[in-house]
Amino acid sequence: MTQKYFATPIYYVNGKPHIGSAYCTLATDTIARYWRTKLGNENVLFLTGTDENSQKTIDAAENAAISIEEYLSRMAGTWKSTFMDVNVSFNDFIRTTEARHTKTVQAIAQTIHKNDDIYKGTYKGKYCTGCEAFYKEADLTEDGCCPTHLKPVKEIEEENYFFRLSKYQDALLEFYEKNPNWLQPTKRKNEILSFIKSGLEDVSISREGAEIGIPIPWAPEHKMYVWFEAVLNYYTAIDTEEQKSFWPNLVNIIGKDITRFHCVMLPAMLMSAGLPLQAGVFAHGFFTVNGHKMSKSLGNVVDPLELSAQYGNDALRIGLLSSFEFGNDGDFSADNFAEFYRSKLAGGVGNLFNRVVVLIHKFLDGDKTPLVMNTKEISENTFCQNVLIKNEKMKTAIEAYKLKETIDTYFEIIALANERLNETEVWKLAKTDKEAATKIFAELFFALEALTEAATFLLPESHEKMTSMLGDVNNVGEKMQLFPQK
Ligand code: MSP
């Protein structure tokens, strides 16, 4: 039986979720929900969680003047409850300070060590705590700052353990050659290929005397470099007899900033440990807010909980995911979001469901029997065929990670149905020719059923309301408003 395993990156806990992290998580959630409809709940696993063994954590706990443990449990709680509040259907939430993670990571590190891919050396380099990464001189800005955080990097020299990444250069190139669609979109694959071809250097994987972190099992005074253990969280989560079969089906949905860790370092570590590689990686783009990078210092960080309180969880999801094609960068603006809600959700989805259900209630007395079409009628009906074509298009798009195209196609079905309503003026027709009007109602009902089915993954909260609206078309009232006008 086919299985699918989707995972978001695990999030640093030095801040709370913003629309960038919500975007990645809701995208993964939407994809996981889609596959559950296709493969069954038991064959889809969706993992998210928090990355806690980081210097950032220590700094943030110090700023908050509380102990690291207290800080971690408070922040992990915030991330988990935020995701639950915005209706993220994760199956597992992993924290890298959990015992299960330490156990798995130490076992894998031992295997890599036994395979002679870890050795001791001295590291001298420039380190950015913001990225938790070393930089080459050539990667820094002209004034020697980190290219992402634009802050000075730290000069570090210490005894470290190193992972023989360089040894895997050819194997990685061969893997990419054989699996051309493994990393998407293509532009990200090209970046990674040229990074590998430019020559891989061994990477330092330990810190001497770090305050927090997972001890290197054979030299516990050294703690593992946070990225070395963090990328293994995906394996920790399935490291049980029942869950193991999910592993080779893992698809990482990540931001474009962390492809090197997921598409070079992790695969090389897995090769060394003798484990199968992930099934694939999709790297999405970044949100800016009104054209600016989102940052605490600019004070333009958008809180997903505020958006959801104002517009609802479904609007948050579909509003973010339809802003720009998954894989590209794009912009968020409160005005565009409000306009999307007004025209597409209230004026589009909500209005269509309301109109059709009210008409059926009024003219058919809520009797749905004449709305049922048999297979032959459906196959001979142009409108229904057009709906089915769009339905298929949505499925093909989401399977190819084209989330915006999936949502645009959903709205094309709404447009088709509205067009049919208006061209037939069915509300007038029903007064003069009930039989002809009933046929149109049946077509419109067919469209609503397709829209309800796709709402399972695109508008999961509305899906329930839609199901109950279609279940009992006499149930028309205020409470059945899907997206009230604001
Ligand atoms: N902890 C690491 C990931 C470890 S995975 C083994 C990390 N955490 S993060 O919290 O900084 O970022 C998590 C994800 O959020 C990244 O994929 C990043 O790309 C994404 N985003 C952060 N800001 C974003 C935007 N403004 N827009 C879209 N996604 C962004 O990196």
Coordinates of C-alpha atoms and ligand atoms in Angstrom, one line a residue:
M1 CA 0.0 0.0 0.0
T2 CA 1.3 3.4 -0.9
Q3 CA 2.1 5.6 2.1
K4 CA 3.0 9.2 2.3
Y5 CA 5.0 11.0 5.0
F6 CA 5.1 14.8 5.0
A7 CA 7.1 17.0 7.3
T8 CA 7.6 20.7 7.8
P9 CA 10.9 22.0 9.1
I10 CA 11.0 22.1 12.9
Y11 CA 10.8 25.7 14.0
Y12 CA 13.2 27.6 16.2
V13 CA 11.5 28.6 19.4
N14 CA 13.1 32.0 19.9
G15 CA 10.0 33.7 18.5
K16 CA 6.4 32.7 18.0
P17 CA 4.8 31.6 14.7
H18 CA 4.4 34.2 12.0
I19 CA 2.7 34.0 8.6
G20 CA 6.0 32.5 7.1
S21 CA 5.9 29.5 9.4
A22 CA 2.1 29.3 9.2
Y23 CA 2.4 29.3 5.4
C24 CA 4.8 26.4 5.3
T25 CA 2.7 24.4 7.9
L26 CA -0.6 25.1 6.3
A27 CA 0.7 24.2 2.8
T28 CA 2.0 20.9 4.2
D29 CA -1.3 20.4 6.0
T30 CA -3.3 21.0 2.8
I31 CA -1.2 18.5 0.9
A32 CA -1.4 15.9 3.7
R33 CA -5.2 16.3 3.9
Y34 CA -5.5 15.8 0.2
W35 CA -3.5 12.5 0.3
R36 CA -5.5 11.3 3.2
T37 CA -8.6 11.5 1.0
K38 CA -6.8 9.5 -1.6
L39 CA -4.9 6.9 0.5
G40 CA -6.8 6.8 3.7
N41 CA -5.8 8.4 7.0
E42 CA -3.7 5.5 8.2
N43 CA -1.4 5.8 5.2
V44 CA -0.5 9.4 5.6
L45 CA 1.8 10.7 8.3
F46 CA 2.3 14.5 8.9
L47 CA 5.0 15.7 11.2
T48 CA 5.8 19.1 12.5
G49 CA 7.6 20.3 15.7
T50 CA 10.2 22.5 17.3
D51 CA 14.0 22.8 17.0
E52 CA 15.2 23.5 20.6
N53 CA 18.9 22.8 21.0
S54 CA 20.0 26.1 19.6
Q55 CA 22.1 29.0 20.9
K56 CA 19.1 31.2 20.0
T57 CA 17.1 29.4 22.7
I58 CA 19.6 30.2 25.4
D59 CA 19.7 33.9 24.3
A60 CA 15.9 34.1 24.3
A61 CA 15.5 32.4 27.7
E62 CA 18.1 34.9 29.1
N63 CA 16.1 37.8 27.7
A64 CA 12.9 36.4 29.2
A65 CA 14.8 35.9 32.5
I66 CA 13.5 32.4 32.9
S67 CA 15.2 29.0 32.9
I68 CA 15.9 27.3 29.6
E69 CA 13.6 24.4 30.5
E70 CA 10.7 26.7 31.4
Y71 CA 11.3 28.7 28.3
L72 CA 11.4 25.7 26.1
S73 CA 8.2 24.1 27.4
R74 CA 6.4 27.5 27.2
M75 CA 7.4 28.1 23.6
A76 CA 6.9 24.5 22.4
G77 CA 3.4 24.9 23.9
T78 CA 2.9 28.1 22.0
W79 CA 3.9 26.6 18.7
K80 CA 1.8 23.5 19.2
S81 CA -1.3 25.3 20.3
T82 CA -1.0 27.9 17.5
F83 CA -0.9 25.1 14.9
M84 CA -3.9 23.4 16.6
D85 CA -5.8 26.7 16.7
V86 CA -5.4 27.3 13.0
N87 CA -6.6 23.7 12.3
V88 CA -3.3 22.0 11.4
S89 CA -3.9 18.2 11.4
F90 CA -0.4 17.0 12.3
N91 CA -0.1 13.4 13.5
D92 CA 2.9 14.0 15.6
F93 CA 4.7 17.1 17.0
I94 CA 8.3 16.5 17.7
R95 CA 10.6 18.4 20.1
T96 CA 14.3 17.9 19.7
T97 CA 14.8 17.9 23.5
E98 CA 12.7 14.8 23.8
A99 CA 14.4 11.5 24.9
R100 CA 13.3 9.7 21.8
H101 CA 15.2 12.2 19.6
T102 CA 18.4 11.9 21.7
K103 CA 18.2 8.1 21.5
T104 CA 17.7 8.0 17.7
V105 CA 20.3 10.7 16.9
Q106 CA 23.0 9.1 19.1
A107 CA 22.4 5.7 17.5
I108 CA 22.7 7.2 14.0
A109 CA 25.8 9.2 15.0
Q110 CA 27.4 6.0 16.3
T111 CA 26.8 4.2 13.0
I112 CA 28.2 7.1 11.0
H113 CA 31.2 7.1 13.3
K114 CA 31.7 3.4 12.9
N115 CA 31.7 3.8 9.2
D116 CA 34.6 6.2 9.6
D117 CA 32.8 9.2 8.4
I118 CA 33.4 11.2 11.6
Y119 CA 36.8 12.4 12.6
K120 CA 38.3 14.9 15.1
G121 CA 39.9 18.1 13.9
T122 CA 40.3 21.8 14.7
Y123 CA 37.7 24.2 13.4
K124 CA 38.4 27.8 12.6
G125 CA 35.7 29.7 11.0
K126 CA 33.1 32.4 10.9
Y127 CA 29.8 31.5 12.6
C128 CA 26.4 33.2 12.5
T129 CA 24.2 32.3 15.5
G130 CA 21.1 33.6 13.7
C131 CA 21.6 30.9 11.0
E132 CA 23.4 28.4 13.3
A133 CA 25.8 28.0 10.4
F134 CA 29.4 28.6 9.4
Y135 CA 30.2 30.9 6.4
K136 CA 33.0 31.0 3.9
E137 CA 34.7 34.4 3.6
A138 CA 33.3 34.6 0.0
D139 CA 29.7 34.2 1.2
L140 CA 29.8 37.2 3.6
T141 CA 28.8 40.8 2.8
E142 CA 31.5 43.3 2.0
D143 CA 31.7 44.4 5.6
G144 CA 32.0 40.8 6.8
C145 CA 28.4 40.2 7.9
C146 CA 26.1 37.2 7.6
P147 CA 24.3 37.5 4.2
T148 CA 20.9 36.7 5.7
H149 CA 21.0 38.5 9.1
L150 CA 23.4 41.3 8.0
K151 CA 25.0 41.0 11.5
P152 CA 28.7 40.4 12.3
V153 CA 29.7 36.8 12.4
K154 CA 31.7 35.2 15.3
E155 CA 35.3 34.0 14.7
I156 CA 35.4 30.5 16.2
E157 CA 38.4 28.2 16.8
E158 CA 37.9 24.9 18.6
E159 CA 38.3 21.1 18.6
N160 CA 35.4 19.7 16.7
Y161 CA 34.2 16.5 15.2
F162 CA 33.8 16.6 11.5
F163 CA 31.5 14.7 9.1
R164 CA 33.1 13.6 5.8
L165 CA 30.7 15.4 3.6
S166 CA 33.3 15.7 0.9
K167 CA 33.3 11.9 0.5
Y168 CA 29.7 12.0 -0.8
Q169 CA 30.1 14.5 -3.5
D170 CA 30.1 12.0 -6.4
A171 CA 27.4 9.9 -4.8
L172 CA 25.2 12.9 -4.4
L173 CA 25.7 14.0 -8.0
E174 CA 24.9 10.6 -9.2
F175 CA 21.8 10.5 -7.0
Y176 CA 20.5 13.8 -8.5
E177 CA 21.3 12.5 -12.0
K178 CA 19.1 9.4 -11.4
N179 CA 16.3 11.3 -9.6
P180 CA 15.8 14.5 -11.6
N181 CA 12.5 15.4 -9.8
W182 CA 13.7 14.7 -6.3
L183 CA 14.2 18.3 -5.4
Q184 CA 11.6 20.8 -6.7
P185 CA 11.3 23.4 -8.1
T186 CA 14.0 23.0 -10.7
K187 CA 15.6 26.4 -9.8
R188 CA 16.4 25.1 -6.3
K189 CA 17.8 21.8 -7.8
N190 CA 20.1 23.8 -10.0
E191 CA 21.3 25.9 -7.1
I192 CA 22.1 22.7 -5.1
L193 CA 23.8 21.0 -8.0
S194 CA 26.1 24.0 -8.5
F195 CA 26.8 24.1 -4.8
I196 CA 27.8 20.4 -4.8
K197 CA 29.8 20.8 -8.0
S198 CA 31.7 23.8 -6.5
G199 CA 33.3 21.2 -4.1
L200 CA 31.9 19.9 -0.8
E201 CA 33.9 20.5 2.4
D202 CA 33.7 18.3 5.5
V203 CA 31.4 19.9 8.1
S204 CA 31.9 20.5 11.8
I205 CA 29.2 18.6 13.7
S206 CA 30.1 19.3 17.3
R207 CA 30.6 22.2 19.7
E208 CA 32.9 21.9 22.7
G209 CA 31.3 22.8 26.0
A210 CA 28.1 24.1 24.5
E211 CA 25.4 24.9 27.1
I212 CA 22.7 22.8 25.6
G213 CA 22.6 20.1 22.9
I214 CA 22.8 16.3 22.5
P215 CA 26.0 14.9 23.7
I216 CA 28.3 13.1 21.2
P217 CA 27.9 9.5 22.5
W218 CA 31.7 8.7 22.5
A219 CA 32.8 12.1 23.8
P220 CA 29.9 13.6 25.8
E221 CA 31.8 16.8 26.6
H222 CA 31.1 17.7 23.0
K223 CA 27.5 18.6 22.0
M224 CA 26.2 17.9 18.5
Y225 CA 25.9 20.8 16.2
V226 CA 22.2 21.7 16.1
W227 CA 21.7 21.1 12.4
F228 CA 23.4 17.7 12.5
E229 CA 20.7 16.4 14.9
A230 CA 17.8 18.6 13.8
V231 CA 17.6 17.1 10.3
L232 CA 17.3 13.7 11.9
N233 CA 14.1 14.6 13.6
Y234 CA 12.2 13.2 10.6
Y235 CA 13.8 9.8 11.3
T236 CA 13.2 10.0 15.1
A237 CA 9.5 10.3 14.5
I238 CA 9.2 7.0 12.7
D239 CA 11.8 5.1 14.7
T240 CA 9.4 2.5 15.9
E241 CA 8.4 -0.9 14.5
E242 CA 4.9 0.3 13.4
Q243 CA 6.0 3.5 11.8
K244 CA 9.2 2.4 10.1
S245 CA 7.5 1.8 6.7
F246 CA 6.8 5.5 6.4
W247 CA 10.5 6.5 6.2
P248 CA 11.3 6.1 2.5
N249 CA 8.1 8.0 1.7
L250 CA 9.2 11.2 3.5
V251 CA 8.7 14.4 1.5
N252 CA 10.2 17.5 3.2
I253 CA 8.3 20.7 2.6
I254 CA 10.8 23.4 3.5
G255 CA 11.7 27.1 2.9
K256 CA 14.3 27.8 0.2
D257 CA 16.8 29.0 2.8
I258 CA 17.4 25.6 4.2
T259 CA 17.9 23.4 1.1
R260 CA 21.6 22.8 1.7
F261 CA 20.8 21.1 5.0
H262 CA 18.0 18.9 3.6
C263 CA 19.3 18.2 0.1
V264 CA 23.1 17.9 0.7
M265 CA 23.9 17.2 4.4
L266 CA 20.9 15.0 5.3
P267 CA 21.2 12.8 2.2
A268 CA 24.9 12.3 2.8
M269 CA 24.3 11.5 6.4
L270 CA 21.7 8.9 5.4
M271 CA 24.0 7.4 2.8
S272 CA 26.7 7.1 5.5
A273 CA 24.2 5.5 7.9
G274 CA 23.0 3.1 5.3
L275 CA 19.5 4.4 5.3
P276 CA 17.3 5.2 2.3
L277 CA 17.0 8.8 1.3
Q278 CA 13.8 10.9 1.5
A279 CA 11.4 10.4 -1.3
G280 CA 11.6 14.1 -2.2
V281 CA 11.9 17.7 -1.2
F282 CA 9.9 20.8 -2.1
A283 CA 11.3 24.2 -1.3
H284 CA 8.9 27.1 -1.2
G285 CA 9.6 30.8 -1.3
F286 CA 9.5 33.6 1.2
F287 CA 6.8 36.1 2.2
T288 CA 7.5 39.8 2.3
V289 CA 5.1 42.2 3.9
N290 CA 4.1 45.2 1.8
G291 CA 7.4 44.6 -0.1
H292 CA 9.6 44.4 3.0
K293 CA 11.3 41.5 4.6
M294 CA 9.3 40.4 7.7
S295 CA 11.3 41.2 10.8
K296 CA 10.8 42.0 14.5
S297 CA 12.9 45.1 14.2
L298 CA 10.8 46.5 11.4
G299 CA 7.7 45.7 13.4
N300 CA 5.9 44.2 10.4
V301 CA 5.6 40.6 11.6
V302 CA 2.1 39.3 10.7
D303 CA 0.5 37.1 13.4
P304 CA -1.5 34.2 11.9
L305 CA -3.7 34.1 14.9
E306 CA -4.8 37.7 14.4
L307 CA -5.7 37.0 10.8
S308 CA -7.6 33.9 11.7
A309 CA -9.5 35.7 14.5
Q310 CA -10.6 38.3 12.0
Y311 CA -11.3 36.1 8.9
G312 CA -11.4 32.5 10.1
N313 CA -9.0 29.6 9.7
D314 CA -10.0 28.6 6.2
A315 CA -9.5 32.2 5.0
L316 CA -6.1 32.2 6.6
R317 CA -5.1 29.0 4.8
I318 CA -6.5 29.6 1.3
G319 CA -5.6 33.3 1.5
L320 CA -2.0 32.6 2.2
L321 CA -1.7 29.7 -0.2
S322 CA -3.3 31.5 -3.1
S323 CA -1.1 34.7 -2.8
F324 CA 1.6 33.3 -5.1
E325 CA 2.6 30.0 -6.7
F326 CA 4.2 27.6 -4.2
G327 CA 7.9 27.7 -4.9
N328 CA 8.1 31.4 -5.7
D329 CA 8.5 34.4 -3.4
G330 CA 5.6 36.8 -2.9
D331 CA 4.1 39.5 -0.9
F332 CA 1.4 39.8 1.8
S333 CA -0.6 42.9 2.3
A334 CA -3.6 43.3 4.6
D335 CA -5.5 45.1 1.8
N336 CA -5.0 42.3 -0.7
F337 CA -6.0 39.8 2.0
A338 CA -9.2 41.7 2.8
E339 CA -10.0 42.0 -0.9
F340 CA -9.5 38.2 -1.4
Y341 CA -11.8 37.5 1.4
R342 CA -14.5 39.9 0.1
S343 CA -14.5 38.8 -3.5
K344 CA -13.4 35.2 -3.5
L345 CA -14.7 33.8 -0.2
A346 CA -17.7 35.9 0.8
G347 CA -18.7 36.9 -2.7
G348 CA -17.6 33.6 -4.4
V349 CA -17.8 30.5 -2.3
G350 CA -20.2 31.7 0.4
N351 CA -22.6 33.5 -2.0
L352 CA -22.8 30.5 -4.4
F353 CA -23.6 28.0 -1.7
N354 CA -26.2 30.2 -0.2
R355 CA -27.9 31.1 -3.4
V356 CA -28.2 27.5 -4.7
V357 CA -29.3 26.0 -1.4
V358 CA -31.9 28.8 -0.8
L359 CA -33.3 28.2 -4.3
I360 CA -33.6 24.5 -3.9
H361 CA -35.2 25.0 -0.6
K362 CA -37.7 27.4 -2.0
F363 CA -38.6 25.7 -5.3
L364 CA -38.2 22.0 -4.5
D365 CA -39.3 22.2 -0.8
G366 CA -36.0 20.8 0.1
D367 CA -36.6 17.5 -1.8
K368 CA -33.3 16.4 -3.2
T369 CA -34.6 13.3 -5.0
P370 CA -34.9 15.0 -8.4
L371 CA -31.3 16.3 -8.0
V372 CA -29.7 12.9 -8.3
M373 CA -28.2 12.3 -11.7
N374 CA -27.2 8.9 -12.9
T375 CA -23.8 8.1 -14.6
K376 CA -25.3 8.4 -18.1
E377 CA -26.9 11.7 -17.4
I378 CA -23.6 13.0 -15.9
S379 CA -21.5 11.8 -18.8
E380 CA -23.9 13.4 -21.3
N381 CA -24.1 16.7 -19.4
T382 CA -21.6 19.4 -20.7
F383 CA -21.7 21.4 -17.5
C384 CA -21.0 18.3 -15.3
Q385 CA -18.2 17.3 -17.6
N386 CA -16.7 20.7 -17.2
V387 CA -16.8 20.4 -13.5
L388 CA -15.2 17.0 -13.6
I389 CA -12.4 18.2 -15.8
K390 CA -11.7 21.0 -13.3
N391 CA -11.9 18.6 -10.5
E392 CA -9.2 16.4 -12.1
K393 CA -7.1 19.5 -12.8
M394 CA -7.2 20.3 -9.1
K395 CA -6.0 16.9 -8.2
T396 CA -3.2 16.9 -10.8
A397 CA -2.1 20.4 -9.6
I398 CA -2.0 19.5 -5.9
E399 CA -0.1 16.3 -6.6
A400 CA 2.5 18.5 -8.4
Y401 CA 2.6 20.9 -5.4
K402 CA 0.9 23.6 -7.5
L403 CA -1.1 25.0 -4.7
K404 CA -2.1 28.3 -6.2
E405 CA -3.2 26.5 -9.4
T406 CA -5.3 24.1 -7.3
I407 CA -7.1 27.0 -5.5
D408 CA -7.5 29.0 -8.8
T409 CA -9.2 25.9 -10.3
Y410 CA -11.5 25.7 -7.3
F411 CA -12.6 29.3 -8.0
E412 CA -13.0 28.3 -11.7
I413 CA -15.7 25.8 -10.6
I414 CA -17.3 28.6 -8.6
A415 CA -17.3 30.8 -11.7
L416 CA -18.7 28.0 -13.9
A417 CA -21.6 27.5 -11.5
N418 CA -22.3 31.3 -11.2
E419 CA -22.3 31.5 -15.0
R420 CA -24.8 28.7 -15.2
L421 CA -27.0 30.3 -12.6
N422 CA -27.0 33.7 -14.4
E423 CA -27.3 32.5 -18.0
T424 CA -30.3 30.2 -17.2
E425 CA -31.9 32.7 -14.7
V426 CA -33.0 29.6 -13.0
W427 CA -34.9 31.6 -10.3
K428 CA -37.2 32.9 -13.0
L429 CA -37.3 29.6 -14.9
A430 CA -38.5 27.8 -11.8
K431 CA -41.7 29.8 -11.8
T432 CA -42.6 29.0 -15.5
D433 CA -41.0 25.6 -16.2
K434 CA -40.2 23.6 -13.0
E435 CA -39.0 20.6 -14.9
A436 CA -36.3 22.5 -16.8
A437 CA -35.3 24.4 -13.7
T438 CA -34.9 21.2 -11.7
K439 CA -32.4 20.0 -14.3
I440 CA -30.3 23.1 -13.7
F441 CA -30.6 22.7 -10.0
A442 CA -29.3 19.2 -10.3
E443 CA -26.3 20.5 -12.3
L444 CA -25.6 23.2 -9.7
F445 CA -26.0 20.7 -6.9
F446 CA -23.4 18.5 -8.7
A447 CA -21.0 21.4 -8.7
L448 CA -21.6 22.1 -5.0
E449 CA -20.8 18.5 -4.2
A450 CA -17.5 18.7 -6.0
L451 CA -16.7 21.9 -4.2
T452 CA -17.6 20.3 -0.9
E453 CA -15.3 17.4 -1.6
A454 CA -12.3 19.6 -2.5
A455 CA -13.0 21.6 0.6
T456 CA -11.8 18.6 2.7
F457 CA -8.3 19.9 2.0
L458 CA -8.8 23.5 0.8
L459 CA -11.4 24.7 3.3
P460 CA -11.6 22.0 6.0
E461 CA -13.7 24.0 8.5
S462 CA -16.2 25.0 5.8
H463 CA -16.2 21.4 4.6
E464 CA -18.3 20.5 7.6
K465 CA -20.7 23.3 7.2
M466 CA -21.0 22.6 3.4
T467 CA -21.7 18.9 4.2
S468 CA -24.5 19.9 6.5
M469 CA -25.9 22.5 4.1
L470 CA -26.1 19.9 1.3
G471 CA -27.3 17.2 3.7
D472 CA -30.4 19.2 4.6
V473 CA -31.2 21.9 2.1
N474 CA -33.9 23.2 4.4
N475 CA -31.3 24.1 6.9
V476 CA -30.9 27.6 5.6
G477 CA -30.2 30.2 8.1
E478 CA -27.7 32.7 9.4
K479 CA -25.6 30.0 11.0
M480 CA -25.0 28.4 7.6
Q481 CA -23.3 31.5 6.2
L482 CA -19.9 30.1 5.1
F483 CA -18.1 33.4 4.8
P484 CA -20.0 36.4 6.2
Q485 CA -19.3 39.7 4.6
K486 CA -17.0 41.9 6.8
Ligands
MSP1 N1 15.1 25.2 12.8 C1 15.4 25.4 11.4 C2 14.8 24.3 10.5 C3 15.3 22.9 11.0 S1 14.6 21.7 10.0 C4 15.4 20.3 10.4 C5 14.8 26.7 10.9 N2 13.8 27.2 11.6 S2 13.0 28.6 11.3 O1 12.0 28.7 12.3 O2 14.0 29.6 11.2 O3 12.4 28.5 9.9 C6 11.5 27.4 9.6 C7 10.9 27.6 8.3 O4 10.1 28.8 8.2 C8 12.0 27.6 7.2 O5 11.7 26.7 6.2 C9 11.9 29.0 6.6 O6 12.1 29.0 5.3 C10 10.4 29.3 6.9 N3 10.2 30.8 6.9 C11 10.7 31.7 7.8 N4 10.4 32.9 7.4 C12 9.6 32.8 6.2 C13 9.0 33.8 5.4 N5 9.0 35.1 5.6 N6 8.2 33.3 4.4 C14 8.1 31.9 4.2 N7 8.7 31.0 4.9 C15 9.6 31.5 5.9 O7 15.2 27.2 9.9

